Amino acid sequence: MDKVIIFDTTLRDGEQAAGGSLNIQEKLEIARQLEKLGVDVIEAGFPVSSPGDFEAVRSIAGEIKNTVVCGLARAHPKDIDAAWDAVKIARHPRIHVFLSASDIHILHQLKKSRDQVLEMSRDMVMRARNYTDDIEFSPMDASRANPEFIYQVLEGVIESGATTLNIPDTVGYAIPGEFGRLIEGILNNVKNIDKAVISVHCHDDLGLAVANSLEAVKCGARQVECTINGIGERAGNASLEEIVMAINTRGDFFNMMTGIDTRQIYKTSRLVSELTGFTVQPNKAIVGANAFRHQSGIHQDGVIKMPKTYEIMDPRKVGIPSSSLVLGKLSGRHAFNERLAELGYSLSEEDFNRTFQAFKELADKKKEVTDRDIESLVAEEMRTIVEVYRLERIQVTCGDRGIPTAAVKLIGPDGETLSDAALGTGPVDAVYKAINRLVKVPNMLTEFTVKSVTEGIDAIGEVLIRIESDGVTYTGRGADTDIIVASAKAYINALNRLLASRKTAV
Ligand code: KIV
Ligand code: ZN
């Protein structure tokens, strides 16, 4: 069986999604999980784009051992040098060079000629090749470019040393049959194509990213670029879990395989969702909350009699835990630890102790603690940022008569106690104003969502917010059975991220 190389770009194109930004610790945590998932290549970032991105790529390159670590670079010497500096400590480094190839981009954005693009792409691949043998080249906007010109570019960069040729559908414009023919055209017209692997990188503007990628695989592509939960620029990228499970479930059709440990899919999806703050829609294929739920009586009847009647995949195959065991207030450390292990977590002693304490507090308020509750607790208690401020106490009065009032007590940077109070248009507004009086960082709240983790009146409420300061967006997340407390935690979380990133930038 042929292998399809899975190139994950969650940490690069995925992070380009509007409103998504991850700090170095969070990127490292995702990279470790991607390695466990078994992806072949991690595109860790775009090193020249910012010192923070450079550092993140370098840290990932220093830690990841079994997976290729790739840095993105425009066809400019300084980008290529920065990409190499960031990935050179990796056991398996790759440089990914890209340059626009469609006339729309060449004329209107680059303001160059096709000949100049040919020359730049060859020269820059040669420059990268002086650093490493593993070079990927992307003619950007290939699906809207002249195919004959794409053939010429590809032939030139292979001669210069490129080993992977990535064909991007940059604006998600392609239609499967047409995209497949482009791949066949490349195989038939680029005379040295046998020296390189053909890759595809599809965006989802028309909802066709996965279909286009799979059609390309059928026509000869052997690397697919994708992201967890399909996050990415605009409508996102092809979703890794959908590509992998299509190849896996329809082995009869594709007769191909990937190196992915599918049982790690669900956990990876949850982690990326928690850290980026991008929730997964309930009907999302493979990892959505409803993906394996049967509502209709006829379907339920069939599944009870024989799961295959309405289930084309076993949920356990993608790592969705079978929740036979529900924990409660009498459950001890051992049972809790076992459940964590079944859910795929292995926490440090310090994180475990904190999470166990939070579990006990939750179990006092909630009769049954489900897997989703536990996932929420872990996300809440795992420290991926330095906590400059911590919420100590909060008290709110509100209702339809009085003026909403909040009093908050925080623990400050030097362990000191800080308290203040404020009035607001509602309880959350009052809390945020009181916090603002203590943490004096100007910002604007751009998004606020609250959702319950499970059904039931005693459910945990999860609050996700985004704030903007100096043109940068920071995500904050908080969970509690009291949604006002969860809102306060989310705001402090976002402020801590903002403060941490300013500290790194200095
Ligand atoms: O969408 C795109 O064309 C890209 C390239 C950098 C590969 O992300
Ligand atoms: Zn892209």
mmCIF file with all atom_site columns, C-alpha atoms and ligand atoms in Angstrom, residues 12-13 72 96 98 138 140 166 168 170 201 203, ligand 1:
data_model
loop_
_atom_site.group_PDB
_atom_site.id
_atom_site.type_symbol
_atom_site.label_atom_id
_atom_site.label_alt_id
_atom_site.label_comp_id
_atom_site.label_asym_id
_atom_site.label_entity_id
_atom_site.label_seq_id
_atom_site.pdbx_PDB_ins_code
_atom_site.Cartn_x
_atom_site.Cartn_y
_atom_site.Cartn_z
_atom_site.occupancy
_atom_site.B_iso_or_equiv
_atom_site.pdbx_formal_charge
_atom_site.auth_seq_id
_atom_site.auth_comp_id
_atom_site.auth_asym_id
_atom_site.auth_atom_id
_atom_site.pdbx_PDB_model_num
ATOM   1  C CA . ARG A 1 12  ? 1.419  27.799 10.859 1.00 0.00 ? 12  ARG A CA 1
ATOM   2  C CA . ASP A 1 13  ? -1.609 28.104 8.535  1.00 0.00 ? 13  ASP A CA 1
ATOM   3  C CA . LEU A 1 72  ? 8.084  28.438 6.159  1.00 0.00 ? 72  LEU A CA 1
ATOM   4  C CA . HIS A 1 96  ? 9.408  25.268 2.865  1.00 0.00 ? 96  HIS A CA 1
ATOM   5  C CA . PHE A 1 98  ? 6.857  29.611 -1.440 1.00 0.00 ? 98  PHE A CA 1
ATOM   6  C CA . SER A 1 138 ? 5.046  25.854 -3.236 1.00 0.00 ? 138 SER A CA 1
ATOM   7  C CA . MET A 1 140 ? 1.325  29.859 -4.483 1.00 0.00 ? 140 MET A CA 1
ATOM   8  C CA . ASN A 1 166 ? 3.392  21.432 -2.926 1.00 0.00 ? 166 ASN A CA 1
ATOM   9  C CA . PRO A 1 168 ? -1.650 25.022 -3.155 1.00 0.00 ? 168 PRO A CA 1
ATOM   10 C CA . THR A 1 170 ? -4.529 29.060 -1.925 1.00 0.00 ? 170 THR A CA 1
ATOM   11 C CA . HIS A 1 201 ? -2.509 22.235 0.248  1.00 0.00 ? 201 HIS A CA 1
ATOM   12 C CA . HIS A 1 203 ? -8.267 25.832 1.488  1.00 0.00 ? 203 HIS A CA 1
HETATM 13 O O1 . KIV B 2 .   ? -2.328 28.735 1.028  1.00 0.00 ? 1   KIV B O1 1
HETATM 14 C C1 . KIV B 2 .   ? -1.150 28.792 0.619  1.00 0.00 ? 1   KIV B C1 1
HETATM 15 O O2 . KIV B 2 .   ? -0.863 28.959 -0.571 1.00 0.00 ? 1   KIV B O2 1
HETATM 16 C C2 . KIV B 2 .   ? -0.105 28.687 1.621  1.00 0.00 ? 1   KIV B C2 1
HETATM 17 C C3 . KIV B 2 .   ? 1.296  28.551 1.100  1.00 0.00 ? 1   KIV B C3 1
HETATM 18 C C4 . KIV B 2 .   ? 2.267  29.258 1.956  1.00 0.00 ? 1   KIV B C4 1
HETATM 19 C C5 . KIV B 2 .   ? 1.624  27.105 0.930  1.00 0.00 ? 1   KIV B C5 1
HETATM 20 O O3 . KIV B 2 .   ? -0.376 28.630 2.796  1.00 0.00 ? 1   KIV B O3 1
#
